[in-house]
Amino acid sequence: MDLMEKIYSKSKKLGKRICLPEPSDDRVLYAAAKIAKDGIAYPVLLGKEDDIRARAKEISVNLKGVEIIEPAKTSSLQGYIETLYERRKHKGMTLDEAREILLSDPLYYAVMMVYSGDVDGEVAGSASPTANVLRPALQVIKTKPGISLVSGAFIMISKDDRVMVFADCAVNPDPDPEQLAEIAISSARTAKSVAMIVQPRVAMLSFSTKGSGVHPLVDKVKEATKLAKEFSKGEFDIDGEMQADTALVDSVAKKKAPGSSVAGRANCLIFPDLNAGNIGYKLVQRLAGMKAVGPILQGLAKPVNDLSRGCSVDDIYDLVAITSLLGEE
């Protein structure tokens, strides 16, 4: 059984309710119908029920098993207004403004559902920029204890079913050493909970291996490695700084990093900045033919995930399954 089949199987057993707040996008309707039919989650759409069902009929989508919630008609609305006001009043938000934003922006309403535990997660972004998806999540849900930032990881799957995690490939342009260490910890957790890697081995990547290069950029990765080991408290196997070939090729590892428990066997690659991470995963995806699943947003206290606006129905389906697993870390 390949990784995605394992993810589908596990998500079916968990039976999570996942909110899809953008039903005006036909891809979301197709995905919701498929999700409900296959039973990988219980999809919840936000919007006017008559409009959603009319559009579904026009495109021949059967929404059996799909829940539709109209924010203006729910008994939860007032509680959400008061909670959002409490979360944002220090920034000057009033109760009237909280009401207005919850009734006008389904991304905020979806986040309030996640925060309040009325759904188990949210998947959005097919019709919204990443910033619009992230903003309400960061304002309301915030990050996990001990984590100060959200990062983006990709699960990379080779044609022979080798599974790896790459990060950060989507969010932070130039993380400092402490942030890079947090990305390493979040990525190791993703590797274990979502990628189902039993023993994450985390390589902190650089153009230098164990002091072979001297530069402030190398110093950043060295410091991040030290901090990541401290943060991990022995939970994960982390080593660096090391070049990519040292991390991946055993014969190179024996020469450049003898004695390292990660070198030559790394399955979780932490890139020093977003340039490297984004370029790296796309090169591997396009030249090596590895499947890139993600980005998976790491570090939030509750699961919210962002889709590319160019996503397919299958991308939505896959990310809903993955979002179901994130709450199980």
Coordinates of C-alpha atoms in Angstrom, one line a residue:
M1 CA 0.0 0.0 0.0
D2 CA 1.5 3.4 -1.0
L3 CA 1.6 6.4 1.3
M4 CA -1.6 8.1 -0.1
E5 CA -3.6 4.9 0.2
K6 CA -2.4 4.7 3.9
I7 CA -3.4 8.3 4.4
Y8 CA -6.9 7.7 2.9
S9 CA -7.3 4.6 5.0
K10 CA -6.4 6.4 8.2
S11 CA -8.5 9.4 7.4
K12 CA -11.6 7.2 6.8
K13 CA -11.1 5.6 10.3
L14 CA -10.8 9.1 11.9
G15 CA -14.0 10.4 10.4
K16 CA -13.1 14.1 10.8
R17 CA -15.4 17.0 9.8
I18 CA -13.4 19.3 7.4
C19 CA -14.7 22.7 6.4
L20 CA -14.4 23.8 2.7
P21 CA -15.4 27.5 2.7
E22 CA -15.2 28.1 -1.0
P23 CA -18.1 26.3 -2.7
S24 CA -18.4 29.0 -5.4
D25 CA -15.5 27.1 -6.9
D26 CA -16.8 24.1 -8.9
R27 CA -13.7 22.1 -8.0
V28 CA -14.7 22.3 -4.4
L29 CA -18.1 20.9 -5.1
Y30 CA -16.6 18.0 -7.2
A31 CA -14.1 17.3 -4.4
A32 CA -16.7 17.5 -1.6
A33 CA -18.9 15.0 -3.4
K34 CA -16.0 12.6 -3.9
I35 CA -14.8 13.0 -0.3
A36 CA -18.3 12.2 1.0
K37 CA -18.8 9.3 -1.4
D38 CA -15.4 7.7 -0.5
G39 CA -15.9 8.5 3.2
I40 CA -12.4 10.0 3.8
A41 CA -14.0 12.8 5.8
Y42 CA -17.3 14.6 6.4
P43 CA -17.1 17.7 4.2
V44 CA -18.8 20.9 5.4
L45 CA -19.5 23.7 2.9
L46 CA -20.2 27.3 3.8
G47 CA -22.7 29.5 1.9
K48 CA -26.3 29.8 0.8
E49 CA -27.7 26.3 0.6
D50 CA -30.1 27.1 -2.3
D51 CA -27.3 28.6 -4.4
I52 CA -24.9 25.7 -3.7
R53 CA -27.4 23.0 -4.5
A54 CA -28.5 24.8 -7.6
R55 CA -25.0 25.0 -8.9
A56 CA -24.3 21.4 -8.0
K57 CA -27.4 20.4 -10.0
E58 CA -26.1 22.4 -13.0
I59 CA -22.8 20.6 -13.0
S60 CA -24.3 17.2 -12.1
V61 CA -22.7 16.9 -8.7
N62 CA -24.4 14.7 -6.1
L63 CA -23.9 16.4 -2.7
K64 CA -25.3 13.4 -0.7
G65 CA -23.5 13.3 2.6
V66 CA -22.2 16.9 2.3
E67 CA -23.2 19.3 5.0
I68 CA -24.0 22.9 4.1
I69 CA -24.0 25.7 6.6
E70 CA -25.3 29.2 6.1
P71 CA -23.4 31.4 8.5
A72 CA -26.2 34.0 8.9
K73 CA -28.7 31.3 10.0
T74 CA -26.6 29.4 12.5
S75 CA -27.1 29.4 16.3
S76 CA -23.3 29.6 16.6
L77 CA -23.0 33.0 15.0
Q78 CA -23.3 35.1 18.1
G79 CA -20.8 33.0 20.0
Y80 CA -18.4 33.3 17.2
I81 CA -18.8 37.1 17.1
E82 CA -18.1 37.3 20.8
T83 CA -15.1 35.0 20.6
L84 CA -13.6 36.8 17.6
Y85 CA -14.1 40.1 19.4
E86 CA -12.2 38.8 22.4
R87 CA -9.4 37.5 20.3
R88 CA -9.0 40.7 18.4
K89 CA -10.2 43.6 20.6
H90 CA -6.5 44.4 21.6
K91 CA -6.1 45.3 17.9
G92 CA -9.2 47.6 18.1
M93 CA -11.8 45.2 16.7
T94 CA -15.4 46.0 17.8
L95 CA -18.3 43.6 18.1
D96 CA -20.0 45.1 15.0
E97 CA -16.8 44.6 13.1
A98 CA -16.6 41.0 14.2
R99 CA -20.1 40.4 13.1
E100 CA -19.5 42.1 9.7
I101 CA -16.3 40.1 9.0
L102 CA -17.9 36.8 10.0
L103 CA -20.9 37.4 7.7
S104 CA -18.8 38.7 4.8
D105 CA -15.7 36.5 4.8
P106 CA -16.2 32.7 4.9
L107 CA -12.5 32.2 5.7
Y108 CA -13.0 33.9 9.1
Y109 CA -16.2 31.9 9.7
A110 CA -14.4 28.7 8.9
V111 CA -11.5 29.5 11.2
M112 CA -14.0 30.2 14.0
M113 CA -15.5 26.8 13.4
V114 CA -12.1 25.2 13.7
Y115 CA -11.1 27.2 16.7
S116 CA -14.3 26.4 18.5
G117 CA -14.1 22.7 17.7
D118 CA -17.2 22.6 15.6
V119 CA -15.1 21.2 12.7
D120 CA -11.8 19.4 12.9
G121 CA -10.0 21.4 10.2
E122 CA -10.2 23.7 7.2
V123 CA -9.0 23.5 3.6
A124 CA -9.2 26.6 1.5
G125 CA -7.3 28.6 -1.1
S126 CA -8.6 27.4 -4.4
A127 CA -10.3 30.8 -4.8
S128 CA -8.2 32.8 -2.3
P129 CA -4.6 34.0 -2.0
T130 CA -2.4 32.3 0.6
A131 CA -2.3 35.5 2.7
N132 CA -6.1 35.6 2.9
V133 CA -6.2 32.0 4.1
L134 CA -3.4 32.4 6.6
R135 CA -4.4 35.8 8.1
P136 CA -7.6 34.6 10.0
A137 CA -5.8 31.4 11.1
L138 CA -2.9 33.3 12.6
Q139 CA -5.2 35.9 14.2
V140 CA -7.5 33.4 15.8
I141 CA -6.0 29.9 16.1
K142 CA -2.4 31.1 16.4
T143 CA 0.6 28.7 16.7
K144 CA 1.3 25.7 18.9
P145 CA 3.0 26.2 22.2
G146 CA 6.8 26.5 21.7
I147 CA 6.3 27.4 18.0
S148 CA 6.4 31.0 16.8
L149 CA 5.8 30.6 13.1
V150 CA 3.9 28.7 10.5
S151 CA 5.9 26.9 7.8
G152 CA 5.1 24.9 4.7
A153 CA 6.2 21.3 4.1
F154 CA 5.9 19.1 1.1
I155 CA 5.7 15.3 1.2
M156 CA 7.8 14.0 -1.7
I157 CA 7.0 10.5 -3.0
S158 CA 9.3 8.8 -5.5
K159 CA 8.2 6.3 -8.1
D160 CA 9.5 3.4 -5.9
D161 CA 7.5 4.8 -2.9
R162 CA 10.4 6.4 -1.1
V163 CA 8.9 9.1 1.1
M164 CA 10.6 12.3 2.3
V165 CA 9.6 15.7 3.8
F166 CA 11.0 19.0 2.5
A167 CA 10.6 22.3 4.3
D168 CA 10.2 25.2 4.4
C169 CA 9.2 25.4 0.8
A170 CA 6.2 27.8 1.0
V171 CA 6.1 30.4 3.7
N172 CA 9.2 32.0 5.3
P173 CA 11.7 33.7 3.0
D174 CA 14.6 34.0 5.3
P175 CA 14.2 32.3 8.7
D176 CA 16.7 33.1 11.5
P177 CA 18.4 30.2 13.4
E178 CA 15.6 29.9 16.0
Q179 CA 12.9 29.9 13.3
L180 CA 14.8 27.4 11.2
A181 CA 15.1 25.1 14.3
E182 CA 11.3 25.4 14.8
I183 CA 10.8 24.5 11.2
A184 CA 12.9 21.4 11.7
I185 CA 10.8 20.3 14.7
S186 CA 7.5 21.0 13.0
S187 CA 8.7 19.0 9.9
A188 CA 9.8 16.0 11.9
R189 CA 6.3 16.0 13.5
T190 CA 4.8 16.1 10.0
A191 CA 7.1 13.3 8.8
K192 CA 5.8 11.1 11.7
S193 CA 2.1 12.0 11.8
V194 CA 1.3 12.5 8.1
A195 CA 4.1 11.0 6.1
M196 CA 4.0 8.0 8.5
I197 CA 7.8 8.0 8.7
V198 CA 8.4 5.9 11.8
Q199 CA 11.9 7.4 12.5
P200 CA 12.3 10.9 11.1
R201 CA 16.0 11.7 10.4
V202 CA 16.3 15.4 9.9
A203 CA 19.2 17.0 7.9
M204 CA 19.9 20.7 8.2
L205 CA 21.0 21.6 4.7
S206 CA 23.8 24.0 3.7
F207 CA 26.5 24.4 1.1
S208 CA 28.9 23.3 3.8
T209 CA 29.3 19.9 5.6
K210 CA 30.6 20.0 9.1
G211 CA 32.6 23.1 8.7
S212 CA 33.9 22.6 5.2
G213 CA 32.7 26.1 4.3
V214 CA 33.1 29.3 6.3
H215 CA 30.4 32.0 5.9
P216 CA 27.6 33.7 7.9
L217 CA 25.1 31.6 6.0
V218 CA 26.8 28.4 7.3
D219 CA 26.8 29.8 10.8
K220 CA 23.1 30.3 10.6
V221 CA 22.5 26.6 9.9
K222 CA 25.0 25.5 12.5
E223 CA 23.2 27.5 15.1
A224 CA 19.8 26.3 13.9
T225 CA 21.1 22.7 14.2
K226 CA 22.2 23.2 17.8
L227 CA 18.9 24.8 18.7
A228 CA 16.8 22.1 17.0
K229 CA 18.6 19.4 19.0
E230 CA 17.9 21.4 22.2
F231 CA 14.2 21.9 21.2
S232 CA 13.8 18.2 20.3
K233 CA 15.1 16.9 23.6
G234 CA 16.1 13.7 22.0
E235 CA 12.7 13.1 20.3
F236 CA 14.1 13.3 16.8
D237 CA 17.4 12.5 15.1
I238 CA 18.7 15.9 13.8
D239 CA 22.1 16.7 12.4
G240 CA 23.9 19.3 10.3
E241 CA 25.1 21.4 8.8
M242 CA 25.4 19.2 5.7
Q243 CA 25.3 19.3 1.9
A244 CA 22.4 17.5 0.1
D245 CA 24.6 14.7 -1.2
T246 CA 25.9 14.1 2.3
A247 CA 22.4 13.9 3.6
L248 CA 21.2 11.5 0.9
V249 CA 24.1 9.3 -0.3
D250 CA 25.7 6.8 2.1
S251 CA 29.1 6.7 0.3
V252 CA 29.4 10.5 0.4
A253 CA 28.2 10.5 4.1
K254 CA 31.0 8.1 5.1
K255 CA 33.6 10.5 3.7
K256 CA 32.1 13.8 4.7
A257 CA 30.2 13.1 7.9
P258 CA 31.5 9.8 9.4
G259 CA 29.6 8.8 12.5
S260 CA 26.5 10.8 11.7
S261 CA 23.2 9.0 12.3
V262 CA 21.5 11.2 9.8
A263 CA 24.0 11.6 7.0
G264 CA 23.3 9.2 4.1
R265 CA 19.9 8.3 5.5
A266 CA 18.0 11.6 5.8
N267 CA 14.3 11.5 5.2
C268 CA 13.5 15.0 6.3
L269 CA 15.3 17.9 4.6
I270 CA 15.4 21.4 6.1
F271 CA 16.4 24.1 3.6
P272 CA 18.2 27.2 4.9
D273 CA 15.7 29.6 3.2
L274 CA 12.7 29.8 0.9
N275 CA 14.8 30.3 -2.2
A276 CA 16.5 26.9 -1.7
G277 CA 13.4 25.1 -0.4
N278 CA 11.0 26.2 -3.2
I279 CA 13.6 25.6 -5.9
G280 CA 14.7 22.3 -4.4
Y281 CA 11.3 20.7 -4.3
K282 CA 10.3 21.9 -7.8
L283 CA 13.6 20.5 -9.2
V284 CA 13.0 17.1 -7.6
Q285 CA 9.4 17.2 -8.7
R286 CA 10.0 18.1 -12.3
L287 CA 13.4 16.3 -13.0
A288 CA 13.1 13.3 -10.8
G289 CA 9.4 12.8 -11.2
M290 CA 8.7 12.7 -7.5
K291 CA 5.1 13.5 -6.4
A292 CA 4.9 16.7 -4.3
V293 CA 2.0 16.6 -1.8
G294 CA 1.3 19.9 -0.1
P295 CA 2.1 22.5 1.0
I296 CA 1.1 21.3 4.4
L297 CA 0.9 24.2 6.9
Q298 CA 2.9 23.3 10.0
G299 CA 2.9 25.0 13.4
L300 CA -0.8 26.1 13.8
A301 CA -2.5 25.0 17.0
K302 CA -5.3 23.5 14.9
P303 CA -5.4 22.2 11.3
V304 CA -5.8 24.8 8.5
N305 CA -4.4 24.1 5.1
D306 CA -3.9 26.2 2.0
L307 CA -4.5 25.1 -1.6
S308 CA -2.9 26.5 -4.7
R309 CA -5.4 28.5 -6.8
G310 CA -4.3 26.2 -9.7
C311 CA -5.2 23.1 -7.7
S312 CA -7.1 20.1 -9.1
V313 CA -10.1 18.2 -7.6
D314 CA -7.6 15.5 -6.6
D315 CA -5.4 18.1 -4.8
I316 CA -8.4 19.2 -2.7
Y317 CA -9.3 15.6 -2.0
D318 CA -5.7 14.7 -0.9
L319 CA -5.3 17.8 1.3
V320 CA -8.6 17.1 3.1
A321 CA -7.3 13.6 3.9
I322 CA -4.0 15.0 5.1
T323 CA -5.7 17.7 7.2
S324 CA -7.7 15.0 9.0
L325 CA -4.4 13.5 10.1
L326 CA -2.8 16.7 11.3
G327 CA -5.0 16.9 14.4
E328 CA -3.6 13.5 15.4
E329 CA 0.0 14.7 16.0

